Coordinates of C-alpha atoms in Angstrom, one line a residue:
Chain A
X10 CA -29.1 -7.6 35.0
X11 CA -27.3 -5.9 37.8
X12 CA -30.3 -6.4 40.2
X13 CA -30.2 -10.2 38.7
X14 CA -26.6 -11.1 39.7
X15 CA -27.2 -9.3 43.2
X16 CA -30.4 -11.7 43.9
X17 CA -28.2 -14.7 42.9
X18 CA -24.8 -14.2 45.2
X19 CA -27.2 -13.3 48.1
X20 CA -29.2 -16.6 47.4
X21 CA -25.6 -18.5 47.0
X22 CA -24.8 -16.8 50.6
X23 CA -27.8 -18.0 51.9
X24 CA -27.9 -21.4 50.9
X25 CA -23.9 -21.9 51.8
X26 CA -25.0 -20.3 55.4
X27 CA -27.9 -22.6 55.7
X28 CA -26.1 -25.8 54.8
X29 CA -23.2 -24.7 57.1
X30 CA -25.9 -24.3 60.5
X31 CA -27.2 -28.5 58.8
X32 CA -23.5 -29.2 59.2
X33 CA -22.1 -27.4 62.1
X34 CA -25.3 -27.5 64.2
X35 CA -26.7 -25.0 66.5
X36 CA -23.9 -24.7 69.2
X37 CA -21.6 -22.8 66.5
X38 CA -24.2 -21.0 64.4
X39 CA -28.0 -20.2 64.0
X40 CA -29.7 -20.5 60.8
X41 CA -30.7 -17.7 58.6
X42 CA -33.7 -17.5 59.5
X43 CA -33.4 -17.3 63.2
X44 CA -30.8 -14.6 62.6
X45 CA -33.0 -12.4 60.7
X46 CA -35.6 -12.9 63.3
X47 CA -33.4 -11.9 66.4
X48 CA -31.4 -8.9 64.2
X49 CA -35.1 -8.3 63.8
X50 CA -36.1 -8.0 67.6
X51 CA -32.7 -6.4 68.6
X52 CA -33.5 -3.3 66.3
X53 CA -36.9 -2.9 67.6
X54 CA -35.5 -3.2 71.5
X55 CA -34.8 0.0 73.3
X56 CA -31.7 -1.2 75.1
X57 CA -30.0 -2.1 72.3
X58 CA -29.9 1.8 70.6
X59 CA -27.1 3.2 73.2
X60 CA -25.1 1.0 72.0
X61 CA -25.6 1.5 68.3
X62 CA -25.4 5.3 68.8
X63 CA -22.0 5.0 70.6
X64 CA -20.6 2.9 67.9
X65 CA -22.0 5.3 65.2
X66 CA -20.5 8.3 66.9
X67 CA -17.0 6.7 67.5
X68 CA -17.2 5.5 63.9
X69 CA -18.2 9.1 62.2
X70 CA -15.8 10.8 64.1
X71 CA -12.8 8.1 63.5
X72 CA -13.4 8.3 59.8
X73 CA -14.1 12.2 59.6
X74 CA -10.4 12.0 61.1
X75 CA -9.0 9.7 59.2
X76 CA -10.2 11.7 55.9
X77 CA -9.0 14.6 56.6
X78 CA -5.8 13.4 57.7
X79 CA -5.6 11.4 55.0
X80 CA -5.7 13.7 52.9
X81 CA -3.4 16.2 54.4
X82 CA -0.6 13.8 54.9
X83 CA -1.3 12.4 51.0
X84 CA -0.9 15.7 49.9
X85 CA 1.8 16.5 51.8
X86 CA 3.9 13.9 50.8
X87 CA 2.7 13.9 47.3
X88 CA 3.2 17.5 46.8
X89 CA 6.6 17.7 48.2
X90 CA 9.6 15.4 47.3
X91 CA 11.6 15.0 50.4
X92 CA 8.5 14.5 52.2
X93 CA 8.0 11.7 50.6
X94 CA 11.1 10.3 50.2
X95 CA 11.3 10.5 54.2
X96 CA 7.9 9.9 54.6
X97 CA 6.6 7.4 52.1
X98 CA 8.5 4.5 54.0
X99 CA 7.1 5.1 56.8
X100 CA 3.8 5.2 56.1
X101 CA 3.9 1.6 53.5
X102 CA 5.6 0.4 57.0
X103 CA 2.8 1.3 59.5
X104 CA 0.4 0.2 56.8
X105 CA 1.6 -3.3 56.8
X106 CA 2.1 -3.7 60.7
X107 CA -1.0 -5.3 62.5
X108 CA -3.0 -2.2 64.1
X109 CA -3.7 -4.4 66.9
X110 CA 0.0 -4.2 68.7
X111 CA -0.7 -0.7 68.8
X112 CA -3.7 -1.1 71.1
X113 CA -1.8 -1.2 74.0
X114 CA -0.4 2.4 73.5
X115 CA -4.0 3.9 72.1
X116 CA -5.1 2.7 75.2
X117 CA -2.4 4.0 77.4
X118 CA -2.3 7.6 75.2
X119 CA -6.3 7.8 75.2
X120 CA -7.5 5.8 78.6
X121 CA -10.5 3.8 78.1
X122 CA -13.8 5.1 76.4
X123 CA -14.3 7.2 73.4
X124 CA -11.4 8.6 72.5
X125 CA -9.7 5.2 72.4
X126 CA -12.1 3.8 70.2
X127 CA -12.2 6.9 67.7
X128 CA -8.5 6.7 67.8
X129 CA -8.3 2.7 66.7
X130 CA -10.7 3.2 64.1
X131 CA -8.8 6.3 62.8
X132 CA -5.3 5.0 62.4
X133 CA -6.9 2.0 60.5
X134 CA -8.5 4.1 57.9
X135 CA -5.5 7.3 57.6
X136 CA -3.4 4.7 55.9
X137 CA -5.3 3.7 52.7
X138 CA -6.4 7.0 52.5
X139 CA -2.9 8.8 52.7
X140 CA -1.8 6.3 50.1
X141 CA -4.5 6.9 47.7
X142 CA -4.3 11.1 48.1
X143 CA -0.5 10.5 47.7
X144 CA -0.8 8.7 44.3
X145 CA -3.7 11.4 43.1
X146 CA -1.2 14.3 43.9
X147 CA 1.7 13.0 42.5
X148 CA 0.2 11.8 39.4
X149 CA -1.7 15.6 38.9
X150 CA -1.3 16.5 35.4
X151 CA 1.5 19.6 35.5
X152 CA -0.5 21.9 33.4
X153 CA -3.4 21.6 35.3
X154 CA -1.4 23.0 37.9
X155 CA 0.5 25.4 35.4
X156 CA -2.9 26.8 33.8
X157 CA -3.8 27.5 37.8
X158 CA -0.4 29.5 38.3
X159 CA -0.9 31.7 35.0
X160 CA -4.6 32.2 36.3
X161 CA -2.8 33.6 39.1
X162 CA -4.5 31.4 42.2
X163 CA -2.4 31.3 45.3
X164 CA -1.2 28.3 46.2
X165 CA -3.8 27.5 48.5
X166 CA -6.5 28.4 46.5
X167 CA -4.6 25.7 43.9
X168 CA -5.1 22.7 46.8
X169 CA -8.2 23.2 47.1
X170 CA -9.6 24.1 43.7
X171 CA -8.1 22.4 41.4
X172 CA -5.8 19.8 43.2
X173 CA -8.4 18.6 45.5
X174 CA -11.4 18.2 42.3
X175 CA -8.5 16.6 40.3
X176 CA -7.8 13.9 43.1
X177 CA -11.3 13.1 44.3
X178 CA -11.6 10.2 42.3
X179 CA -8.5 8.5 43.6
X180 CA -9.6 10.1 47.3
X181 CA -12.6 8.2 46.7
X182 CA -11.3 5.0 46.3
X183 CA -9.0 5.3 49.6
X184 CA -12.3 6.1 51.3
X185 CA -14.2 3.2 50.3
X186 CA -11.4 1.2 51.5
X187 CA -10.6 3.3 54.3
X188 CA -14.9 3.3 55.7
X189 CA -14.7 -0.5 56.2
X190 CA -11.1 -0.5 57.7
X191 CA -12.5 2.4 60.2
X192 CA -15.2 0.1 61.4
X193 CA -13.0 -2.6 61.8
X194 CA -10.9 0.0 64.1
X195 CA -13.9 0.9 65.8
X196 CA -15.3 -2.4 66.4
X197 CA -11.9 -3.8 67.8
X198 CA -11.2 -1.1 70.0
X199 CA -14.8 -1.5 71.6
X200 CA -13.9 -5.1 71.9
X201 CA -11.4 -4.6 74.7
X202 CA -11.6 -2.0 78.0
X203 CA -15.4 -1.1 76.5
X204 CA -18.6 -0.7 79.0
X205 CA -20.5 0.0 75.3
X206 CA -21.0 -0.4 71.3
X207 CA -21.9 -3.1 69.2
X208 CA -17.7 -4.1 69.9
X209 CA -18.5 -4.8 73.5
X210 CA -21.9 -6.3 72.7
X211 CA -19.6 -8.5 70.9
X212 CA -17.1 -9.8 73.0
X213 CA -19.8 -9.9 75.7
X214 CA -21.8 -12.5 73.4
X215 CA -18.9 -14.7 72.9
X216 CA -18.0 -14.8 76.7
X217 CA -21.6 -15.8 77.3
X218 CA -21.4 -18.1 74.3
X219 CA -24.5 -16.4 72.9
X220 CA -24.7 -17.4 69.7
X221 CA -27.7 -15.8 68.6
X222 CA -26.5 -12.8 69.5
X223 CA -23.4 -12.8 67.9
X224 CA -24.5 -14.0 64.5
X225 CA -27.2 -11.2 64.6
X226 CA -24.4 -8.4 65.3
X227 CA -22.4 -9.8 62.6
X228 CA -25.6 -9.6 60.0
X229 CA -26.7 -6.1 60.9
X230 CA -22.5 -4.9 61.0
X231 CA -22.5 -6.9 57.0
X232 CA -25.4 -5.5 56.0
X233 CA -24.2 -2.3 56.8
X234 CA -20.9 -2.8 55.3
X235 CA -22.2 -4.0 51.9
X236 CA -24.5 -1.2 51.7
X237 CA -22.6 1.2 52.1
X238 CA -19.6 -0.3 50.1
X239 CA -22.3 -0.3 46.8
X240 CA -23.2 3.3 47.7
X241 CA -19.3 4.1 47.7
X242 CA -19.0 2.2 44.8
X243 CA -21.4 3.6 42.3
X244 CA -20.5 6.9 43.7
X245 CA -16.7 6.4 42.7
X246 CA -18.2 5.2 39.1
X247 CA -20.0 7.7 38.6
X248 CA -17.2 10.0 39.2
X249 CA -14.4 8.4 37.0
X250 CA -16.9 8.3 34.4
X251 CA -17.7 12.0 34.9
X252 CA -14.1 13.5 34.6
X253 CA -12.7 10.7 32.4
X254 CA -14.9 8.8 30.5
X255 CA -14.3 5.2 31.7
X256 CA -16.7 2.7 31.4
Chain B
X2 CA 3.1 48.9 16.1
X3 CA 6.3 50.6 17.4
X4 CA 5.8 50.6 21.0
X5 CA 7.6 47.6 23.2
X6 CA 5.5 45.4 24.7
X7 CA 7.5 42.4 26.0
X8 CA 11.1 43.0 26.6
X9 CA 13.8 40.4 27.0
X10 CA 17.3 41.0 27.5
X11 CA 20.3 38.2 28.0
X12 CA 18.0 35.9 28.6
X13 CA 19.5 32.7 29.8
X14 CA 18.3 29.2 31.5
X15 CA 20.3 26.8 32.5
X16 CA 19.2 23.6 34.2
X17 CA 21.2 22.6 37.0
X18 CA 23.0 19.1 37.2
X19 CA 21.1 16.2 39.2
X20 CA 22.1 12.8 39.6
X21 CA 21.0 11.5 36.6
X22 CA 22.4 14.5 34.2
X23 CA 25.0 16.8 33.7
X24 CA 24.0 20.5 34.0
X25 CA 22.2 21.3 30.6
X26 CA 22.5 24.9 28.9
X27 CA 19.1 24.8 27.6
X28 CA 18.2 28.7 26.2
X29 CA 19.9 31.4 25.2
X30 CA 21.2 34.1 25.7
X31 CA 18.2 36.0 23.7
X32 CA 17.6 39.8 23.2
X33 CA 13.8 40.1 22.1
X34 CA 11.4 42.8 21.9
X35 CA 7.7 41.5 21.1
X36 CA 5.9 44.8 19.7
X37 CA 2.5 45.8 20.8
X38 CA -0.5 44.3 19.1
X39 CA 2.0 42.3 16.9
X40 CA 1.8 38.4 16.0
X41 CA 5.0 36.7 16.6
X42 CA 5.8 33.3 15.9
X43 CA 8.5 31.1 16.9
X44 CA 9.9 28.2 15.2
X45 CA 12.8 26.3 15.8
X46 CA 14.1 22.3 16.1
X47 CA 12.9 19.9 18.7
X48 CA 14.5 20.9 22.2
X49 CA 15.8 24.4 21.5
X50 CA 13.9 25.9 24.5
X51 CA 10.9 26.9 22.9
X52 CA 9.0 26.2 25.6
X53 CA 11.3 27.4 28.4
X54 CA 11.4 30.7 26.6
X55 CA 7.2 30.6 26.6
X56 CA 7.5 29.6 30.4
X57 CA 10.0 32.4 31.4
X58 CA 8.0 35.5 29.5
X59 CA 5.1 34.1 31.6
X60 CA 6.7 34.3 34.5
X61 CA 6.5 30.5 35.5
X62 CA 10.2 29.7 34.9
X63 CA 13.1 31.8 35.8
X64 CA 15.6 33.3 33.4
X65 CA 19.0 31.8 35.1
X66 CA 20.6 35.4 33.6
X67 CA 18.9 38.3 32.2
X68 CA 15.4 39.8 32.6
X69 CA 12.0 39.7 31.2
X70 CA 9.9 43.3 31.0
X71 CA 6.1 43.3 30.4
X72 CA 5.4 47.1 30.1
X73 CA 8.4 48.2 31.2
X74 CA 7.8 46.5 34.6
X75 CA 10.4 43.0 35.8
X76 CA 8.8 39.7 35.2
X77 CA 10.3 37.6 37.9
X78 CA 8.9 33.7 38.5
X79 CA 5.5 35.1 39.3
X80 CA 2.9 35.0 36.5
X81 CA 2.2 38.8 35.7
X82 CA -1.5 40.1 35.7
X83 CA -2.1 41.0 31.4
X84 CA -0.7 37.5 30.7
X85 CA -2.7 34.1 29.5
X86 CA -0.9 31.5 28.3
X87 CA -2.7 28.6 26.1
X88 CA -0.8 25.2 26.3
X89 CA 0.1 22.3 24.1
X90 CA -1.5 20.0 26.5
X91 CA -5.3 20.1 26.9
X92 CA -5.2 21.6 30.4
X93 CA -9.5 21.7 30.4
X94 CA -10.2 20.9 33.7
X95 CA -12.4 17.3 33.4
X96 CA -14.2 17.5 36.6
X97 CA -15.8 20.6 35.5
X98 CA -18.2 22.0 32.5
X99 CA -17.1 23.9 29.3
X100 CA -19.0 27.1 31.2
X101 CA -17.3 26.4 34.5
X102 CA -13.8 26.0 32.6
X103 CA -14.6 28.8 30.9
X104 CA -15.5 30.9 34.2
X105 CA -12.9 29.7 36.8
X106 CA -10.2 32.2 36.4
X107 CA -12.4 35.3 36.1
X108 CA -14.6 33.6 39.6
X109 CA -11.1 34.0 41.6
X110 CA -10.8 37.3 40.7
X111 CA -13.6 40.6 42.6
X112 CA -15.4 40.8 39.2
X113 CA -18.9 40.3 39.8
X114 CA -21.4 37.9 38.6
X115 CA -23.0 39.4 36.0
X116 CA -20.3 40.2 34.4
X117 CA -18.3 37.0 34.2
X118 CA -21.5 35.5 32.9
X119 CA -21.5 38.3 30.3
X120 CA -18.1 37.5 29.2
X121 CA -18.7 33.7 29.7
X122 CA -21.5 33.7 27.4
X123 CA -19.4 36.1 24.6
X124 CA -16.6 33.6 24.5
X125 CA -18.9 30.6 24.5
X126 CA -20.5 31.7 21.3
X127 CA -17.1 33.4 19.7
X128 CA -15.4 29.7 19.9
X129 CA -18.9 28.4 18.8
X130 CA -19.0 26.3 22.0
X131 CA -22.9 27.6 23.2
X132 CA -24.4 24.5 22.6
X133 CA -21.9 22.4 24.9
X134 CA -21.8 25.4 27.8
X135 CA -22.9 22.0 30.2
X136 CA -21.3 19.1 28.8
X137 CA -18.0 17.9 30.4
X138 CA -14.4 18.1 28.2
X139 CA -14.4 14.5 28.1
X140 CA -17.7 14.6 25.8
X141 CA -15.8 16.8 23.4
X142 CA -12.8 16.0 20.7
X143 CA -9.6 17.6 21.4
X144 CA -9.7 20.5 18.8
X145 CA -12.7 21.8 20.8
X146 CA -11.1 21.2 24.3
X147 CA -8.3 23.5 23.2
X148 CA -11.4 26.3 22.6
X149 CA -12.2 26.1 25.9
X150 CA -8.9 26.8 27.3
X151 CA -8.5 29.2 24.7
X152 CA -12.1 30.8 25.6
X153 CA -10.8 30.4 29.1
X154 CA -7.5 32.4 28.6
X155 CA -9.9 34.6 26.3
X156 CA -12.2 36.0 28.8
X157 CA -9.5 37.3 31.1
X158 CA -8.9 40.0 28.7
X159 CA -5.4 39.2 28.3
X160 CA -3.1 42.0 27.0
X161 CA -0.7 39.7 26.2
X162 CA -1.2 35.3 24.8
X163 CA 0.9 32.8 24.7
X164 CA 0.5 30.4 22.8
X165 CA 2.5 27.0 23.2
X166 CA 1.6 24.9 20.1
X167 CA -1.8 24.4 21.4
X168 CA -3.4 22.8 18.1
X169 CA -0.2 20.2 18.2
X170 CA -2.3 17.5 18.5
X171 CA -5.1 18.4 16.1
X172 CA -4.9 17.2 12.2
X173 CA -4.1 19.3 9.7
X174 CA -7.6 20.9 8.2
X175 CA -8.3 21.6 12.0
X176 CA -5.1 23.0 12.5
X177 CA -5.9 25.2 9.3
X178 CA -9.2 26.7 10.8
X179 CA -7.9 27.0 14.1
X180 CA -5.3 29.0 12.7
X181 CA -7.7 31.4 11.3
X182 CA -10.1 31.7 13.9
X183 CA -6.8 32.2 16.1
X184 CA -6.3 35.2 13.5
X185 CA -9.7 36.9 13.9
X186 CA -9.5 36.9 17.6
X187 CA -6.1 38.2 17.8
X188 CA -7.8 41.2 15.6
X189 CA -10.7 41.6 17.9
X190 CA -8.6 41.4 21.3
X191 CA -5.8 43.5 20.0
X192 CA -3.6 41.7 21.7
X193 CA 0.2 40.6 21.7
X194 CA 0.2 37.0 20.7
X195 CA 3.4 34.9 21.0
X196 CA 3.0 31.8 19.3
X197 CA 5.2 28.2 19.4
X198 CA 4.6 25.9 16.7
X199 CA 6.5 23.0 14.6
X200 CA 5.0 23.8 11.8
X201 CA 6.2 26.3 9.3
X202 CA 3.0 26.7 7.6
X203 CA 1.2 27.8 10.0
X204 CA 4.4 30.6 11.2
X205 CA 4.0 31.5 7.3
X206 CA 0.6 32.3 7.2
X207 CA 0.0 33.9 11.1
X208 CA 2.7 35.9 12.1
X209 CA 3.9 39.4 11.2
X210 CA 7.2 38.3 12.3
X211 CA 9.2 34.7 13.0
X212 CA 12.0 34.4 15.4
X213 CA 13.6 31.2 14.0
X214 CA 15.5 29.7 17.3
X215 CA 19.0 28.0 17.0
X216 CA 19.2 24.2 18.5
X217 CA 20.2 23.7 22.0
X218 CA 21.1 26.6 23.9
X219 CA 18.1 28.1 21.3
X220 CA 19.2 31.8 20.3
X221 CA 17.3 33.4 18.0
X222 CA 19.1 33.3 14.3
X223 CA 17.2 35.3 12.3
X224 CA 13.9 37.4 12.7
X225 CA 11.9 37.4 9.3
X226 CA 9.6 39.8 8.3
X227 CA 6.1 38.4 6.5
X228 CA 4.8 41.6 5.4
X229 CA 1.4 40.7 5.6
X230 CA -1.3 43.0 5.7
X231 CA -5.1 42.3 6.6
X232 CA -4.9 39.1 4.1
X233 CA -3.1 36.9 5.7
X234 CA -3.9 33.4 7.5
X235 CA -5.6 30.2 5.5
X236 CA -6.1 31.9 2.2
X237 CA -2.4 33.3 1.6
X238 CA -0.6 29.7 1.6
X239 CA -0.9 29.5 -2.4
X240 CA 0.6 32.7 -2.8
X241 CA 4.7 33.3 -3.8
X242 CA 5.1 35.5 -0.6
X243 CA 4.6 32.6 1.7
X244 CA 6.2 30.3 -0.6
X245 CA 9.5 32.3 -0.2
X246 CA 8.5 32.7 3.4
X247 CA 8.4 28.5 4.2
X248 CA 11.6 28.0 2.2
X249 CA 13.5 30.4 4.0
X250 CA 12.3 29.1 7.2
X251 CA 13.8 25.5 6.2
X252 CA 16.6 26.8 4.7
X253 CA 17.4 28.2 8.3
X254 CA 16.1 25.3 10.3
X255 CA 17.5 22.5 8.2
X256 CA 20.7 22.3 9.6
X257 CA 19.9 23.3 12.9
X258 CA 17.1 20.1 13.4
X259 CA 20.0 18.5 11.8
X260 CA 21.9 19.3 14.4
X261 CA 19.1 18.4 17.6
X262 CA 18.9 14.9 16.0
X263 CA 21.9 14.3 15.9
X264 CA 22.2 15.9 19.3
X265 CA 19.3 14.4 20.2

């Protein structure tokens, strides 16, 4: 049934695409086909892997970052009152500024390269993140926390046995939105003062006005979004179903 | 039974005033010796402190005034080693199984392997729980999720339980046969069991003794002696003894919950 609806949407996309190239013509998009085909050819050309490689790298590490420090600042402020009342603010007003007016700074903190990008991509995904680990530690059941005391854990030992396993779910959740806001970071920051990455291989193609090109990079950077969105997704499922029996 | 287990002397807790309430005078003062290898039970109106009283013997409150003792040795805001506590809420940990529940305190202690999975396997077939050792708490009913903490306080060897109404939620037959199997394992540990319920039934047919607690600041009133011997628990509720027993009880706690509701 699943498998059913799955085959239909992507057949929807696919026709909506291919009457858009009928309308639009082939100076603002290539057809479906033709996409597949050149997606097809970049994968299988050797120049093309550097730049896939740099953007994977600068990706992993950005949202390795931004978990952790998600999660540590979530915690934090979740765990301790006046951190959040100082700190909560803050971090709904960072959340809701565009990322991009902050480019200027990453670049002038980081210089151009890798650290830049990892950087963008990170303070895209900490936010959603924080806000989600935030919610799961504040909304810890006490006595989960009171049974850890009277089984004598230390307080660290309490983070990350039983306040850590008790949030996942929620932590979850803030990752899968946090993954595709890290690739957006990524890709953006590769857009601008980049020699490399699929970003660059971007901006390049619409200075060229290579259409193919660009359609192809944005079919293999979907593709790779939705994928790994479902995988997130049935993961987080399976998890809330585990420790709480929802549907 | 003459030896002092659990010591507490002018004990007082006071909650501080916050913004949104004046200070509150919540317990006490209370002078209570718990004897070893005795079952005490504790009764008293809605908001008396029960639970305060249950949190400051275990060391996860502090007394405001006074002192707690646990073998002659100061109880002070840190949870004492000898101490488990079982608590109203189902405090089963959901992400993992009834053996892994049952296992997780003993696993942060040096005790080795073999042995926690000796213990582990003893308390899973005491609280008849051997056959869900792998399922999750969500795929059991709440009476049985309380036998996991329980089995989970259990295996720690406590010499001392607390118990804060932890079959609360359960219906009454439950409630019945949790009482007694709460009974036989009390006999077997040889432990001192503290108990908090609301229901004066289930003081009647338990304890050896029932500190009836005042309503807010909770004192104890009176401490009433059942007199039970071995025969005590489920079968005992149709006899005069624990008749007399229950109507004392709400003869002393009528006009204190009186008093919380109207309070209240």
């Amino acid at each position: 049934m699943r498998t059913l609806r799955a085959a239909i949407l992507i057949a929807c996309v696919l026709a909506a695409w291919q009457a858009l190239f009928a309308f639009a013509g082939a100076s603002a998009l290539t057809s479906p086909r033709d996409t597949i085909a050149y997606a097809a050819e970049l994968l299988s050309s050797p120049g093309f892997y550097p730049h896939l490689i740099e953007t994977a790298q600068a990706f992993a590490v950005a949202l390795a970052i931004a978990i952790s420090c998600g999660i540590l600042i979530g915690f934090t402020l979740g765990l301790y009152r006046f951190a959040a009342d100082v700190g909560e603010p803050v971090l709904v007003a960072l959340y809701s500024i565009p990322k991009i007016t902050l480019y200027p700074i990453v670049l002038l903190a980081f210089g151009i390269g890798m650290p830049a990008k990892i950087a963008f991509g990170a303070i895209h995904g900490i936010m959603p993140i924080a806000i989600f680990a935030l919610g799961a530690a504040r909304n810890l059941n006490p006595v989960y926390l009171k049974a850890a005391r009277v089984m004598r854990l230390p307080p660290s030992r309490i983070a990350a046995r039983v306040l850590l396993p008790a949030a996942i779910p929620e932590i979850f959740t803030g990752i899968r939105i946090g993954f595709s806001l890290t690739l957006i970071g990524t890709l953006l920051g590769e857009m601008f003062a980049s020699q490399r990455g699929i970003g660059h291989l971007l901006i390049q193609a619409i200075g060229l006005h290579n259409v193919r090109m660009i359609m192809a990079l944005t079919l293999l950077l979907v593709v790779v979004a939705v994928t790994a969105s479902a995988l997130l997704l049935a993961v987080d499922r399976r998890l809330r179903r585990h420790m709480f029996g929802a549907p | 039974m003459s030896e002092v287990h659990v010591a507490l002397r002018g004990v007082t807790r006071v909650f501080p005033a916050t913004a949104a309430q004046r200070e509150v005078r919540a317990l006490g003062p209370i002078d209570l010796d718990l004897m070893r290898g005795e079952f005490f039970v504790v009764v008293g109106p809605s908001g008396c402190g029960k639970s305060t009283l249950l949190e400051i013997i275990a060391g996860l409150n502090r007394p405001t005034e006074g002192a707690v003792t646990l073998e002659g040795n100061p109880v002070a805001g840190e949870v004492p080693e000898g101490i488990g506590v079982v608590f109203q809420e189902d405090a089963s940990f959901p992400w993992l199984t009834v053996t892994d529940n049952i296992a997780f305190g003993l696993r942060q202690t040096a005790l080795d392997k073999a042995e926690i999975a000796t213990r582990v396997d003893h308390a899973l077939r005491l609280m008849g729980l051997t056959d869900f050792a792998a399922a999750y708490p969500v795929q059991l009913s709440g009476g049985m999720r309380q036998r996991v903490c329980l089995a989970r306080t259990l295996v720690q060897r406590p010499r001392v339980i607390l118990l804060d109404e932890p079959f609360g939620a359960l219906d009454q037959q439950t409630r019945f046969l949790m009482g007694d199997e709460l009974l036989r394992l009390w006999r077997d540990s040889g432990a001192t069991v503290m108990l908090i319920t609301h229901s004066l039934d289930e003081a009647g047919m338990l304890a050896d003794r029932i500190g009836v607690m005042s309503a807010r600041p909770g004192r104890m009133l009176e401490i009433i002696e059942t007199r039970w011997g071995e025969e005590r628990g489920s079968r005992v509720v149709a006899t005069p003894r624990f008749g007399e027993i229950t109507a004392r009880l709400w003869q002393l706690l009528r006009d204190e919950s009186q008093r919380a509701m109207a309070g209240a």
